[in-house]
Amino acid sequence: MRVAFDARWYNDSGVGTHVAGLLRAMAAADRDFELVVYEHANNPIPALDGLSIIRVPVRSPKYSSSGQNELRRRAREDRLDLFHSPFYPAPFVLPCPVVVTIHDLIPFRFQLYPWPKQWMVKTGYRTAVRRARHIIAVSQHTADDIKSMLGVTPERVTVIHNAVAADCFHRETRRGELEYLRERYGVHPPYALAASARNWRTKNLESALQALEIARSQGVAKFQPVVYGPGEGLDALNAEQRWPLLNLRRTGYVAAADLAALFRHAQVFVMPSLYEGFGLPVLEAMSCGCAVVTSNAGSLPEIAGKGARMFEPFDVAGMAGAIARLLCNPEELHRSRVSALVRAADFSWDKAARETISVYHRLQSQSSVDGTGDTQKRIQRSMA
């Protein structure tokens, strides 16, 4: 069996994290099939050298018709048995079955773009699930959304959880790490960490800031509020003028290694999202032994488990109380950190790789039973 993985989606987003983590684990795993990696010529996946894979550069832009044609030609020439797209804009017509990973259905729940783009994105999701032989969802919550919102039958969906980069997001501190954070970002323990993002509305940044303000006003413990990520949400909320007593510290974009260090030294991470397809920042924080206060929306209860304190997304008083208790009670903070680490240990890219490979084999067996595999090979030969 020859399986191609579309690694052109590698970048610094959540999808990019998924691509790099899963692909590295699959490349290093024991396999009885050939793994072909399609990656953009100018954006290759790091840390794949020396592994038993076939790397194929693709030069056409991802969203272009030329990109569709190039992948179709490559799939035919490489005689693929299966193609895995880790993001919903999967190739339209390939001479082999396609597996698509769906991370969330946010565009079906929230208005993120002007209506023409929103319609195009939703159409892309619908086209992907209609043409895919099988769909991988990164959480049970996302799987349920796929079934209910897109009408996909249960047997076509498999849940495989994401993970974090274990060499980065872990509990072990480096020498001089805290001093580096002070100099680079101006943070001073004790501090509470919150996340901003371009989709700051669905991240519910406003509620996070309100909870921090209430906790700060209670006066039980002094702490520095720190917000990482793009500043559009803070600007739109006029945060410094609206909450002047918070004395917010903005870090802007933070590289993964620095984010992990921020998690390791934070007293608490606050993320009251309205919806998450997986909730990677929560898992990243727990993996670093950071106490987490989050919402019970979307997939967050599924991912956080007993590793975090959960509240309704707009229960700012409840979140503020939890933040204050963690800041003034060392024993409770310690228990929360231990619970976070225990829960985080349930996730790994090695596990995700094994489960993904199992999906490949299951589809191969189904093709052998229903004869689609032989038909597919005849099509490939006729198109060669």
mmCIF file of C-alpha atoms in Angstrom:
data_model
loop_
_atom_site.group_PDB
_atom_site.id
_atom_site.type_symbol
_atom_site.label_atom_id
_atom_site.label_comp_id
_atom_site.label_asym_id
_atom_site.label_seq_id
_atom_site.Cartn_x
_atom_site.Cartn_y
_atom_site.Cartn_z
ATOM 1 C CA MET A 1 0.000 0.000 0.000
ATOM 2 C CA ARG A 2 1.187 3.500 -0.856
ATOM 3 C CA VAL A 3 -0.283 6.324 1.229
ATOM 4 C CA ALA A 4 0.288 10.013 0.525
ATOM 5 C CA PHE A 5 0.042 12.611 3.275
ATOM 6 C CA ASP A 6 -0.612 16.207 2.198
ATOM 7 C CA ALA A 7 1.901 18.149 4.293
ATOM 8 C CA ARG A 8 1.477 21.390 2.347
ATOM 9 C CA TRP A 9 -0.660 22.662 5.232
ATOM 10 C CA TYR A 10 2.310 22.849 7.594
ATOM 11 C CA ASN A 11 2.568 26.272 9.280
ATOM 12 C CA ASP A 12 2.410 27.772 12.783
ATOM 13 C CA SER A 13 -1.356 27.261 13.173
ATOM 14 C CA GLY A 14 -3.208 24.510 15.002
ATOM 15 C CA VAL A 15 -3.549 22.616 11.719
ATOM 16 C CA GLY A 16 0.182 23.031 11.139
ATOM 17 C CA THR A 17 0.903 21.616 14.585
ATOM 18 C CA HIS A 18 -1.301 18.638 13.737
ATOM 19 C CA VAL A 19 0.494 18.082 10.412
ATOM 20 C CA ALA A 20 3.995 18.169 11.911
ATOM 21 C CA GLY A 21 3.216 16.089 14.995
ATOM 22 C CA LEU A 22 1.219 13.363 13.275
ATOM 23 C CA LEU A 23 3.516 13.083 10.276
ATOM 24 C CA ARG A 24 6.688 12.773 12.345
ATOM 25 C CA ALA A 25 5.092 10.071 14.479
ATOM 26 C CA MET A 26 3.832 8.130 11.449
ATOM 27 C CA ALA A 27 7.185 8.448 9.698
ATOM 28 C CA ALA A 28 8.937 6.970 12.735
ATOM 29 C CA ALA A 29 6.356 4.232 13.358
ATOM 30 C CA ASP A 30 6.603 0.610 12.307
ATOM 31 C CA ARG A 31 4.705 0.430 9.018
ATOM 32 C CA ASP A 32 4.061 -2.141 6.346
ATOM 33 C CA PHE A 33 3.277 0.462 3.675
ATOM 34 C CA GLU A 34 5.084 3.269 1.872
ATOM 35 C CA LEU A 35 4.462 6.770 3.167
ATOM 36 C CA VAL A 36 4.685 9.500 0.525
ATOM 37 C CA VAL A 37 4.872 13.058 1.840
ATOM 38 C CA TYR A 38 3.692 15.873 -0.420
ATOM 39 C CA GLU A 39 5.144 19.117 0.945
ATOM 40 C CA HIS A 40 5.452 22.610 -0.420
ATOM 41 C CA ALA A 41 8.821 23.125 -2.072
ATOM 42 C CA ASN A 42 9.486 26.283 -0.029
ATOM 43 C CA ASN A 43 8.083 24.981 3.267
ATOM 44 C CA PRO A 44 9.383 21.465 3.986
ATOM 45 C CA ILE A 45 8.541 19.698 7.244
ATOM 46 C CA PRO A 46 11.503 19.814 9.663
ATOM 47 C CA ALA A 47 12.883 16.767 11.499
ATOM 48 C CA LEU A 48 12.009 14.215 8.807
ATOM 49 C CA ASP A 49 15.520 13.560 7.512
ATOM 50 C CA GLY A 50 16.678 9.960 7.768
ATOM 51 C CA LEU A 51 13.191 8.526 8.170
ATOM 52 C CA SER A 52 11.756 5.869 5.885
ATOM 53 C CA ILE A 53 9.498 8.061 3.769
ATOM 54 C CA ILE A 54 9.315 9.413 0.227
ATOM 55 C CA ARG A 55 9.344 13.220 0.091
ATOM 56 C CA VAL A 56 7.798 14.886 -2.949
ATOM 57 C CA PRO A 57 7.964 18.688 -3.423
ATOM 58 C CA VAL A 58 4.801 20.352 -4.710
ATOM 59 C CA ARG A 59 5.235 23.806 -6.228
ATOM 60 C CA SER A 60 1.712 24.997 -7.025
ATOM 61 C CA PRO A 61 -0.232 27.157 -4.501
ATOM 62 C CA LYS A 62 -2.553 25.197 -2.199
ATOM 63 C CA TYR A 63 -5.826 26.852 -3.201
ATOM 64 C CA SER A 64 -5.141 27.001 -6.935
ATOM 65 C CA SER A 65 -6.466 24.954 -9.852
ATOM 66 C CA SER A 66 -2.849 24.299 -10.798
ATOM 67 C CA GLY A 67 -2.375 22.780 -7.339
ATOM 68 C CA GLN A 68 -5.336 20.487 -7.921
ATOM 69 C CA ASN A 69 -3.898 19.412 -11.272
ATOM 70 C CA GLU A 70 -0.420 18.864 -9.858
ATOM 71 C CA LEU A 71 -1.713 16.635 -7.063
ATOM 72 C CA ARG A 72 -3.878 14.668 -9.472
ATOM 73 C CA ARG A 73 -0.875 14.118 -11.741
ATOM 74 C CA ARG A 74 1.367 13.187 -8.820
ATOM 75 C CA ALA A 75 -1.189 10.740 -7.399
ATOM 76 C CA ARG A 76 -1.404 9.019 -10.776
ATOM 77 C CA GLU A 77 2.368 8.894 -11.335
ATOM 78 C CA ASP A 78 3.054 7.766 -7.759
ATOM 79 C CA ARG A 79 0.360 5.070 -8.043
ATOM 80 C CA LEU A 80 -1.230 5.922 -4.718
ATOM 81 C CA ASP A 81 -3.607 3.614 -2.914
ATOM 82 C CA LEU A 82 -4.773 6.299 -0.462
ATOM 83 C CA PHE A 83 -4.460 10.066 -0.022
ATOM 84 C CA HIS A 84 -4.769 11.759 3.393
ATOM 85 C CA SER A 85 -5.646 15.444 3.519
ATOM 86 C CA PRO A 86 -5.181 16.859 7.058
ATOM 87 C CA PHE A 87 -7.390 19.862 6.278
ATOM 88 C CA TYR A 88 -10.799 20.231 4.670
ATOM 89 C CA PRO A 89 -9.743 21.746 1.259
ATOM 90 C CA ALA A 90 -8.981 18.251 -0.051
ATOM 91 C CA PRO A 91 -8.191 17.639 -3.751
ATOM 92 C CA PHE A 92 -11.358 17.333 -5.817
ATOM 93 C CA VAL A 93 -10.649 14.393 -8.117
ATOM 94 C CA LEU A 94 -7.910 11.860 -7.394
ATOM 95 C CA PRO A 95 -7.427 8.345 -8.781
ATOM 96 C CA CYS A 96 -7.514 6.872 -5.243
ATOM 97 C CA PRO A 97 -9.655 7.056 -2.080
ATOM 98 C CA VAL A 98 -9.244 10.142 0.105
ATOM 99 C CA VAL A 99 -9.199 10.487 3.903
ATOM 100 C CA VAL A 100 -9.920 13.970 5.273
ATOM 101 C CA THR A 101 -9.267 15.261 8.778
ATOM 102 C CA ILE A 102 -11.819 17.771 10.093
ATOM 103 C CA HIS A 103 -10.669 19.899 13.033
ATOM 104 C CA ASP A 104 -13.819 21.875 13.766
ATOM 105 C CA LEU A 105 -16.992 23.260 12.227
ATOM 106 C CA ILE A 106 -16.599 26.822 13.498
ATOM 107 C CA PRO A 107 -17.839 28.381 10.207
ATOM 108 C CA PHE A 108 -21.154 26.555 10.685
ATOM 109 C CA ARG A 109 -21.601 28.024 14.183
ATOM 110 C CA PHE A 110 -20.171 31.552 13.932
ATOM 111 C CA GLN A 111 -19.989 34.277 11.295
ATOM 112 C CA LEU A 112 -16.242 34.606 10.796
ATOM 113 C CA TYR A 113 -15.984 36.113 7.318
ATOM 114 C CA PRO A 114 -17.974 38.263 4.885
ATOM 115 C CA TRP A 115 -20.828 36.122 3.551
ATOM 116 C CA PRO A 116 -19.260 35.205 0.150
ATOM 117 C CA LYS A 117 -16.157 33.788 1.840
ATOM 118 C CA GLN A 118 -18.232 32.161 4.576
ATOM 119 C CA TRP A 119 -20.332 30.439 1.925
ATOM 120 C CA MET A 120 -17.221 29.262 0.063
ATOM 121 C CA VAL A 121 -15.655 27.852 3.231
ATOM 122 C CA LYS A 122 -18.833 25.979 4.183
ATOM 123 C CA THR A 123 -19.091 24.665 0.635
ATOM 124 C CA GLY A 124 -15.511 23.432 0.924
ATOM 125 C CA TYR A 125 -16.371 21.450 4.042
ATOM 126 C CA ARG A 126 -19.451 19.931 2.436
ATOM 127 C CA THR A 127 -17.523 18.974 -0.702
ATOM 128 C CA ALA A 128 -14.724 17.412 1.320
ATOM 129 C CA VAL A 129 -16.945 15.164 3.432
ATOM 130 C CA ARG A 130 -19.041 14.175 0.417
ATOM 131 C CA ARG A 131 -16.043 13.041 -1.633
ATOM 132 C CA ALA A 132 -13.960 11.541 1.189
ATOM 133 C CA ARG A 133 -13.955 7.784 1.651
ATOM 134 C CA HIS A 134 -13.429 8.331 5.377
ATOM 135 C CA ILE A 135 -13.279 11.258 7.800
ATOM 136 C CA ILE A 136 -11.066 11.642 10.858
ATOM 137 C CA ALA A 137 -12.342 14.014 13.563
ATOM 138 C CA VAL A 138 -9.967 15.371 16.211
ATOM 139 C CA SER A 139 -12.587 15.034 18.984
ATOM 140 C CA GLN A 140 -15.858 13.275 19.646
ATOM 141 C CA HIS A 141 -17.539 16.666 19.774
ATOM 142 C CA THR A 142 -16.323 17.480 16.265
ATOM 143 C CA ALA A 143 -17.397 14.022 15.104
ATOM 144 C CA ASP A 144 -20.898 14.636 16.459
ATOM 145 C CA ASP A 145 -21.002 17.983 14.644
ATOM 146 C CA ILE A 146 -19.935 16.316 11.391
ATOM 147 C CA LYS A 147 -22.727 13.766 11.709
ATOM 148 C CA SER A 148 -25.457 16.227 12.705
ATOM 149 C CA MET A 149 -24.504 19.276 10.610
ATOM 150 C CA LEU A 150 -23.165 17.590 7.484
ATOM 151 C CA GLY A 151 -25.255 14.434 7.497
ATOM 152 C CA VAL A 152 -22.334 12.013 7.566
ATOM 153 C CA THR A 153 -23.109 8.454 8.675
ATOM 154 C CA PRO A 154 -21.304 7.249 11.835
ATOM 155 C CA GLU A 155 -19.377 4.453 10.098
ATOM 156 C CA ARG A 156 -17.562 7.026 7.953
ATOM 157 C CA VAL A 157 -16.114 8.944 10.934
ATOM 158 C CA THR A 158 -13.280 7.989 13.295
ATOM 159 C CA VAL A 159 -12.192 10.067 16.297
ATOM 160 C CA ILE A 160 -8.430 10.474 16.737
ATOM 161 C CA HIS A 161 -7.298 13.037 19.293
ATOM 162 C CA ASN A 162 -4.516 15.526 18.687
ATOM 163 C CA ALA A 163 -1.478 15.816 20.925
ATOM 164 C CA VAL A 164 1.329 18.280 21.644
ATOM 165 C CA ALA A 165 5.008 18.378 20.758
ATOM 166 C CA ALA A 166 6.419 16.540 23.756
ATOM 167 C CA ASP A 167 9.924 17.896 23.188
ATOM 168 C CA CYS A 168 8.542 21.398 23.736
ATOM 169 C CA PHE A 169 5.445 21.244 25.934
ATOM 170 C CA HIS A 170 6.618 19.482 29.104
ATOM 171 C CA ARG A 171 7.087 20.271 32.786
ATOM 172 C CA GLU A 172 10.917 20.439 32.894
ATOM 173 C CA THR A 173 12.249 23.984 33.170
ATOM 174 C CA ARG A 174 15.485 25.111 31.561
ATOM 175 C CA ARG A 175 18.217 26.945 33.430
ATOM 176 C CA GLY A 176 17.653 30.688 33.229
ATOM 177 C CA GLU A 177 14.206 30.228 31.712
ATOM 178 C CA LEU A 178 12.365 32.582 34.058
ATOM 179 C CA GLU A 179 15.026 35.260 33.678
ATOM 180 C CA TYR A 180 14.638 34.965 29.911
ATOM 181 C CA LEU A 181 10.865 35.451 30.178
ATOM 182 C CA ARG A 182 11.374 38.537 32.330
ATOM 183 C CA GLU A 183 13.777 40.093 29.858
ATOM 184 C CA ARG A 184 11.977 39.024 26.662
ATOM 185 C CA TYR A 185 8.346 39.578 27.643
ATOM 186 C CA GLY A 186 8.419 41.589 30.863
ATOM 187 C CA VAL A 187 6.510 38.993 32.888
ATOM 188 C CA HIS A 188 6.926 38.666 36.636
ATOM 189 C CA PRO A 189 5.497 35.808 38.712
ATOM 190 C CA PRO A 190 2.943 35.401 39.976
ATOM 191 C CA TYR A 191 1.110 35.894 36.696
ATOM 192 C CA ALA A 192 -2.069 34.612 35.067
ATOM 193 C CA LEU A 193 -1.991 33.812 31.359
ATOM 194 C CA ALA A 194 -4.757 34.273 28.781
ATOM 195 C CA ALA A 195 -4.824 33.713 25.030
ATOM 196 C CA SER A 196 -5.800 36.079 22.264
ATOM 197 C CA ALA A 197 -6.291 35.057 18.634
ATOM 198 C CA ARG A 198 -7.558 36.409 15.351
ATOM 199 C CA ASN A 199 -10.883 34.740 16.147
ATOM 200 C CA TRP A 200 -10.819 36.393 19.589
ATOM 201 C CA ARG A 201 -14.606 36.556 19.771
ATOM 202 C CA THR A 202 -15.021 32.771 19.753
ATOM 203 C CA LYS A 203 -12.075 32.529 22.155
ATOM 204 C CA ASN A 204 -14.214 34.733 24.448
ATOM 205 C CA LEU A 205 -11.305 37.006 25.286
ATOM 206 C CA GLU A 206 -13.629 39.566 26.869
ATOM 207 C CA SER A 207 -14.818 37.101 29.518
ATOM 208 C CA ALA A 208 -11.241 36.107 30.278
ATOM 209 C CA LEU A 209 -10.318 39.740 30.929
ATOM 210 C CA GLN A 210 -13.441 40.282 33.029
ATOM 211 C CA ALA A 211 -12.618 37.240 35.161
ATOM 212 C CA LEU A 212 -9.055 38.465 35.647
ATOM 213 C CA GLU A 213 -10.332 41.911 36.645
ATOM 214 C CA ILE A 214 -12.711 40.463 39.264
ATOM 215 C CA ALA A 215 -9.965 38.200 40.666
ATOM 216 C CA ARG A 216 -7.586 41.158 40.808
ATOM 217 C CA SER A 217 -10.169 43.381 42.535
ATOM 218 C CA GLN A 218 -10.757 40.794 45.278
ATOM 219 C CA GLY A 219 -7.276 41.575 46.524
ATOM 220 C CA VAL A 220 -6.584 38.101 47.913
ATOM 221 C CA ALA A 221 -3.432 37.785 45.822
ATOM 222 C CA LYS A 222 -1.505 40.116 43.559
ATOM 223 C CA PHE A 223 -0.694 38.853 40.084
ATOM 224 C CA GLN A 224 0.239 40.134 36.651
ATOM 225 C CA PRO A 225 -2.275 39.475 33.841
ATOM 226 C CA VAL A 226 -0.422 38.382 30.671
ATOM 227 C CA VAL A 227 -2.058 37.926 27.259
ATOM 228 C CA TYR A 228 -0.221 36.162 24.425
ATOM 229 C CA GLY A 229 -1.128 36.063 20.752
ATOM 230 C CA PRO A 230 -2.227 38.581 18.096
ATOM 231 C CA GLY A 231 -3.328 41.912 19.464
ATOM 232 C CA GLU A 232 -6.429 42.497 17.301
ATOM 233 C CA GLY A 233 -8.803 41.381 20.036
ATOM 234 C CA LEU A 234 -7.201 43.531 22.719
ATOM 235 C CA ASP A 235 -7.309 46.511 20.371
ATOM 236 C CA ALA A 236 -10.940 45.886 19.408
ATOM 237 C CA LEU A 237 -11.928 45.620 23.073
ATOM 238 C CA ASN A 238 -9.886 48.742 23.919
ATOM 239 C CA ALA A 239 -8.522 46.604 26.729
ATOM 240 C CA GLU A 240 -6.019 48.945 28.377
ATOM 241 C CA GLN A 241 -8.550 51.785 28.639
ATOM 242 C CA ARG A 242 -11.468 49.544 29.577
ATOM 243 C CA TRP A 243 -9.597 47.662 32.311
ATOM 244 C CA PRO A 244 -6.872 50.130 33.403
ATOM 245 C CA LEU A 245 -6.338 48.522 36.805
ATOM 246 C CA LEU A 246 -5.336 45.226 35.196
ATOM 247 C CA ASN A 247 -2.103 46.715 33.856
ATOM 248 C CA LEU A 248 -2.101 44.113 31.098
ATOM 249 C CA ARG A 249 1.126 42.753 29.702
ATOM 250 C CA ARG A 250 0.934 41.925 25.981
ATOM 251 C CA THR A 251 3.475 39.522 24.539
ATOM 252 C CA GLY A 252 2.258 39.426 20.927
ATOM 253 C CA TYR A 253 3.048 36.333 18.891
ATOM 254 C CA VAL A 254 5.028 33.782 20.923
ATOM 255 C CA ALA A 255 7.082 30.927 19.471
ATOM 256 C CA ALA A 256 6.183 27.455 20.724
ATOM 257 C CA ALA A 257 9.250 27.086 22.967
ATOM 258 C CA ASP A 258 8.581 30.439 24.633
ATOM 259 C CA LEU A 259 4.877 29.655 25.018
ATOM 260 C CA ALA A 260 5.751 26.429 26.795
ATOM 261 C CA ALA A 261 8.018 28.375 29.155
ATOM 262 C CA LEU A 262 5.216 30.866 29.842
ATOM 263 C CA PHE A 263 2.889 27.973 30.699
ATOM 264 C CA ARG A 264 5.455 26.369 33.009
ATOM 265 C CA HIS A 265 5.849 29.494 35.141
ATOM 266 C CA ALA A 266 2.240 30.771 35.071
ATOM 267 C CA GLN A 267 0.035 30.352 38.109
ATOM 268 C CA VAL A 268 -3.001 29.744 35.929
ATOM 269 C CA PHE A 269 -4.094 29.728 32.279
ATOM 270 C CA VAL A 270 -7.580 31.105 31.535
ATOM 271 C CA MET A 271 -9.411 30.096 28.316
ATOM 272 C CA PRO A 272 -13.222 30.471 28.368
ATOM 273 C CA SER A 273 -13.823 29.681 24.669
ATOM 274 C CA LEU A 274 -17.317 29.562 23.219
ATOM 275 C CA TYR A 275 -16.375 26.621 21.001
ATOM 276 C CA GLU A 276 -13.322 24.461 20.347
ATOM 277 C CA GLY A 277 -12.955 21.613 17.889
ATOM 278 C CA PHE A 278 -10.138 20.292 20.061
ATOM 279 C CA GLY A 279 -8.685 22.981 22.346
ATOM 280 C CA LEU A 280 -4.950 22.626 21.750
ATOM 281 C CA PRO A 281 -3.879 25.521 24.053
ATOM 282 C CA VAL A 282 -5.565 23.803 27.001
ATOM 283 C CA LEU A 283 -3.646 20.589 26.341
ATOM 284 C CA GLU A 284 -0.397 22.514 25.816
ATOM 285 C CA ALA A 285 -0.868 24.248 29.167
ATOM 286 C CA MET A 286 -1.726 21.019 31.017
ATOM 287 C CA SER A 287 1.305 19.289 29.454
ATOM 288 C CA CYS A 288 3.499 21.961 31.059
ATOM 289 C CA GLY A 289 1.915 21.441 34.477
ATOM 290 C CA CYS A 290 -0.034 24.694 34.375
ATOM 291 C CA ALA A 291 -3.318 24.981 36.284
ATOM 292 C CA VAL A 292 -6.135 25.621 33.808
ATOM 293 C CA VAL A 293 -9.460 27.429 34.132
ATOM 294 C CA THR A 294 -11.554 26.907 31.014
ATOM 295 C CA SER A 295 -15.129 26.692 29.752
ATOM 296 C CA ASN A 296 -17.377 23.675 29.364
ATOM 297 C CA ALA A 297 -18.140 24.523 25.720
ATOM 298 C CA GLY A 298 -17.380 22.512 22.596
ATOM 299 C CA SER A 299 -14.801 19.775 23.007
ATOM 300 C CA LEU A 300 -13.126 21.313 26.075
ATOM 301 C CA PRO A 301 -14.742 18.974 28.669
ATOM 302 C CA GLU A 302 -13.698 16.014 26.518
ATOM 303 C CA ILE A 303 -10.073 17.174 26.291
ATOM 304 C CA ALA A 304 -9.586 18.752 29.713
ATOM 305 C CA GLY A 305 -11.283 15.951 31.662
ATOM 306 C CA LYS A 306 -10.326 16.239 35.326
ATOM 307 C CA GLY A 307 -7.217 18.216 34.445
ATOM 308 C CA ALA A 308 -8.879 21.656 34.559
ATOM 309 C CA ARG A 309 -11.520 23.752 36.331
ATOM 310 C CA MET A 310 -14.522 24.263 34.033
ATOM 311 C CA PHE A 311 -17.294 26.853 34.013
ATOM 312 C CA GLU A 312 -19.986 28.178 31.715
ATOM 313 C CA PRO A 313 -18.284 30.469 29.167
ATOM 314 C CA PHE A 314 -19.829 33.647 30.631
ATOM 315 C CA ASP A 315 -19.570 32.691 34.310
ATOM 316 C CA VAL A 316 -16.875 35.285 34.942
ATOM 317 C CA ALA A 317 -17.544 35.314 38.692
ATOM 318 C CA GLY A 318 -17.003 31.552 38.937
ATOM 319 C CA MET A 319 -13.800 31.730 36.901
ATOM 320 C CA ALA A 320 -12.558 34.688 38.946
ATOM 321 C CA GLY A 321 -13.136 32.765 42.157
ATOM 322 C CA ALA A 322 -11.172 29.789 40.829
ATOM 323 C CA ILE A 323 -8.305 32.052 39.738
ATOM 324 C CA ALA A 324 -8.186 33.706 43.153
ATOM 325 C CA ARG A 325 -8.204 30.375 45.011
ATOM 326 C CA LEU A 326 -5.350 29.019 42.886
ATOM 327 C CA LEU A 327 -3.299 32.161 43.463
ATOM 328 C CA CYS A 328 -3.700 32.233 47.248
ATOM 329 C CA ASN A 329 -3.710 28.505 48.046
ATOM 330 C CA PRO A 330 -0.403 26.728 47.234
ATOM 331 C CA GLU A 331 -1.792 23.286 48.056
ATOM 332 C CA GLU A 332 -4.768 23.708 45.735
ATOM 333 C CA LEU A 333 -2.469 25.045 43.019
ATOM 334 C CA HIS A 334 -0.213 22.003 43.401
ATOM 335 C CA ARG A 335 -3.147 19.595 43.138
ATOM 336 C CA SER A 336 -4.350 21.353 39.998
ATOM 337 C CA ARG A 337 -0.923 21.117 38.402
ATOM 338 C CA VAL A 338 -0.678 17.402 39.168
ATOM 339 C CA SER A 339 -4.181 16.791 37.765
ATOM 340 C CA ALA A 340 -3.238 18.692 34.613
ATOM 341 C CA LEU A 341 -0.142 16.551 34.046
ATOM 342 C CA VAL A 342 -2.050 13.321 34.668
ATOM 343 C CA ARG A 343 -4.707 14.238 32.118
ATOM 344 C CA ALA A 344 -2.169 15.453 29.542
ATOM 345 C CA ALA A 345 -0.417 12.081 29.655
ATOM 346 C CA ASP A 346 -3.472 10.525 27.962
ATOM 347 C CA PHE A 347 -2.545 12.201 24.660
ATOM 348 C CA SER A 348 0.427 11.501 22.389
ATOM 349 C CA TRP A 349 1.306 11.711 18.701
ATOM 350 C CA ASP A 350 2.503 8.103 18.803
ATOM 351 C CA LYS A 351 -1.005 7.029 19.825
ATOM 352 C CA ALA A 352 -2.547 9.255 17.144
ATOM 353 C CA ALA A 353 -0.189 7.771 14.544
ATOM 354 C CA ARG A 354 -1.130 4.177 15.460
ATOM 355 C CA GLU A 355 -4.830 4.986 15.250
ATOM 356 C CA THR A 356 -4.404 6.795 11.919
ATOM 357 C CA ILE A 357 -2.475 3.886 10.432
ATOM 358 C CA SER A 358 -5.263 1.603 11.632
ATOM 359 C CA VAL A 359 -7.740 3.679 9.610
ATOM 360 C CA TYR A 360 -5.561 3.237 6.505
ATOM 361 C CA HIS A 361 -5.497 -0.533 6.921
ATOM 362 C CA ARG A 362 -9.224 -0.687 7.559
ATOM 363 C CA LEU A 363 -9.923 1.193 4.336
ATOM 364 C CA GLN A 364 -7.539 -1.068 2.441
ATOM 365 C CA SER A 365 -9.369 -4.120 3.761
ATOM 366 C CA GLN A 366 -12.724 -2.650 2.783
ATOM 367 C CA SER A 367 -11.436 -1.925 -0.720
ATOM 368 C CA SER A 368 -10.270 -5.521 -1.049
ATOM 369 C CA VAL A 369 -13.672 -6.850 0.039
ATOM 370 C CA ASP A 370 -15.823 -4.626 -2.170
ATOM 371 C CA GLY A 371 -13.451 -4.718 -5.144
ATOM 372 C CA THR A 372 -12.827 -0.965 -5.275
ATOM 373 C CA GLY A 373 -9.115 -1.533 -4.866
ATOM 374 C CA ASP A 374 -8.861 -3.539 -8.100
ATOM 375 C CA THR A 375 -11.073 -1.037 -9.875
ATOM 376 C CA GLN A 376 -8.884 1.779 -8.610
ATOM 377 C CA LYS A 377 -5.725 0.150 -9.889
ATOM 378 C CA ARG A 378 -7.304 -0.346 -13.327
ATOM 379 C CA ILE A 379 -8.146 3.341 -13.388
ATOM 380 C CA GLN A 380 -4.584 4.220 -12.447
ATOM 381 C CA ARG A 381 -3.180 2.010 -15.210
ATOM 382 C CA SER A 382 -5.526 3.475 -17.778
ATOM 383 C CA MET A 383 -4.577 7.017 -16.795
ATOM 384 C CA ALA A 384 -0.834 6.343 -16.706
#
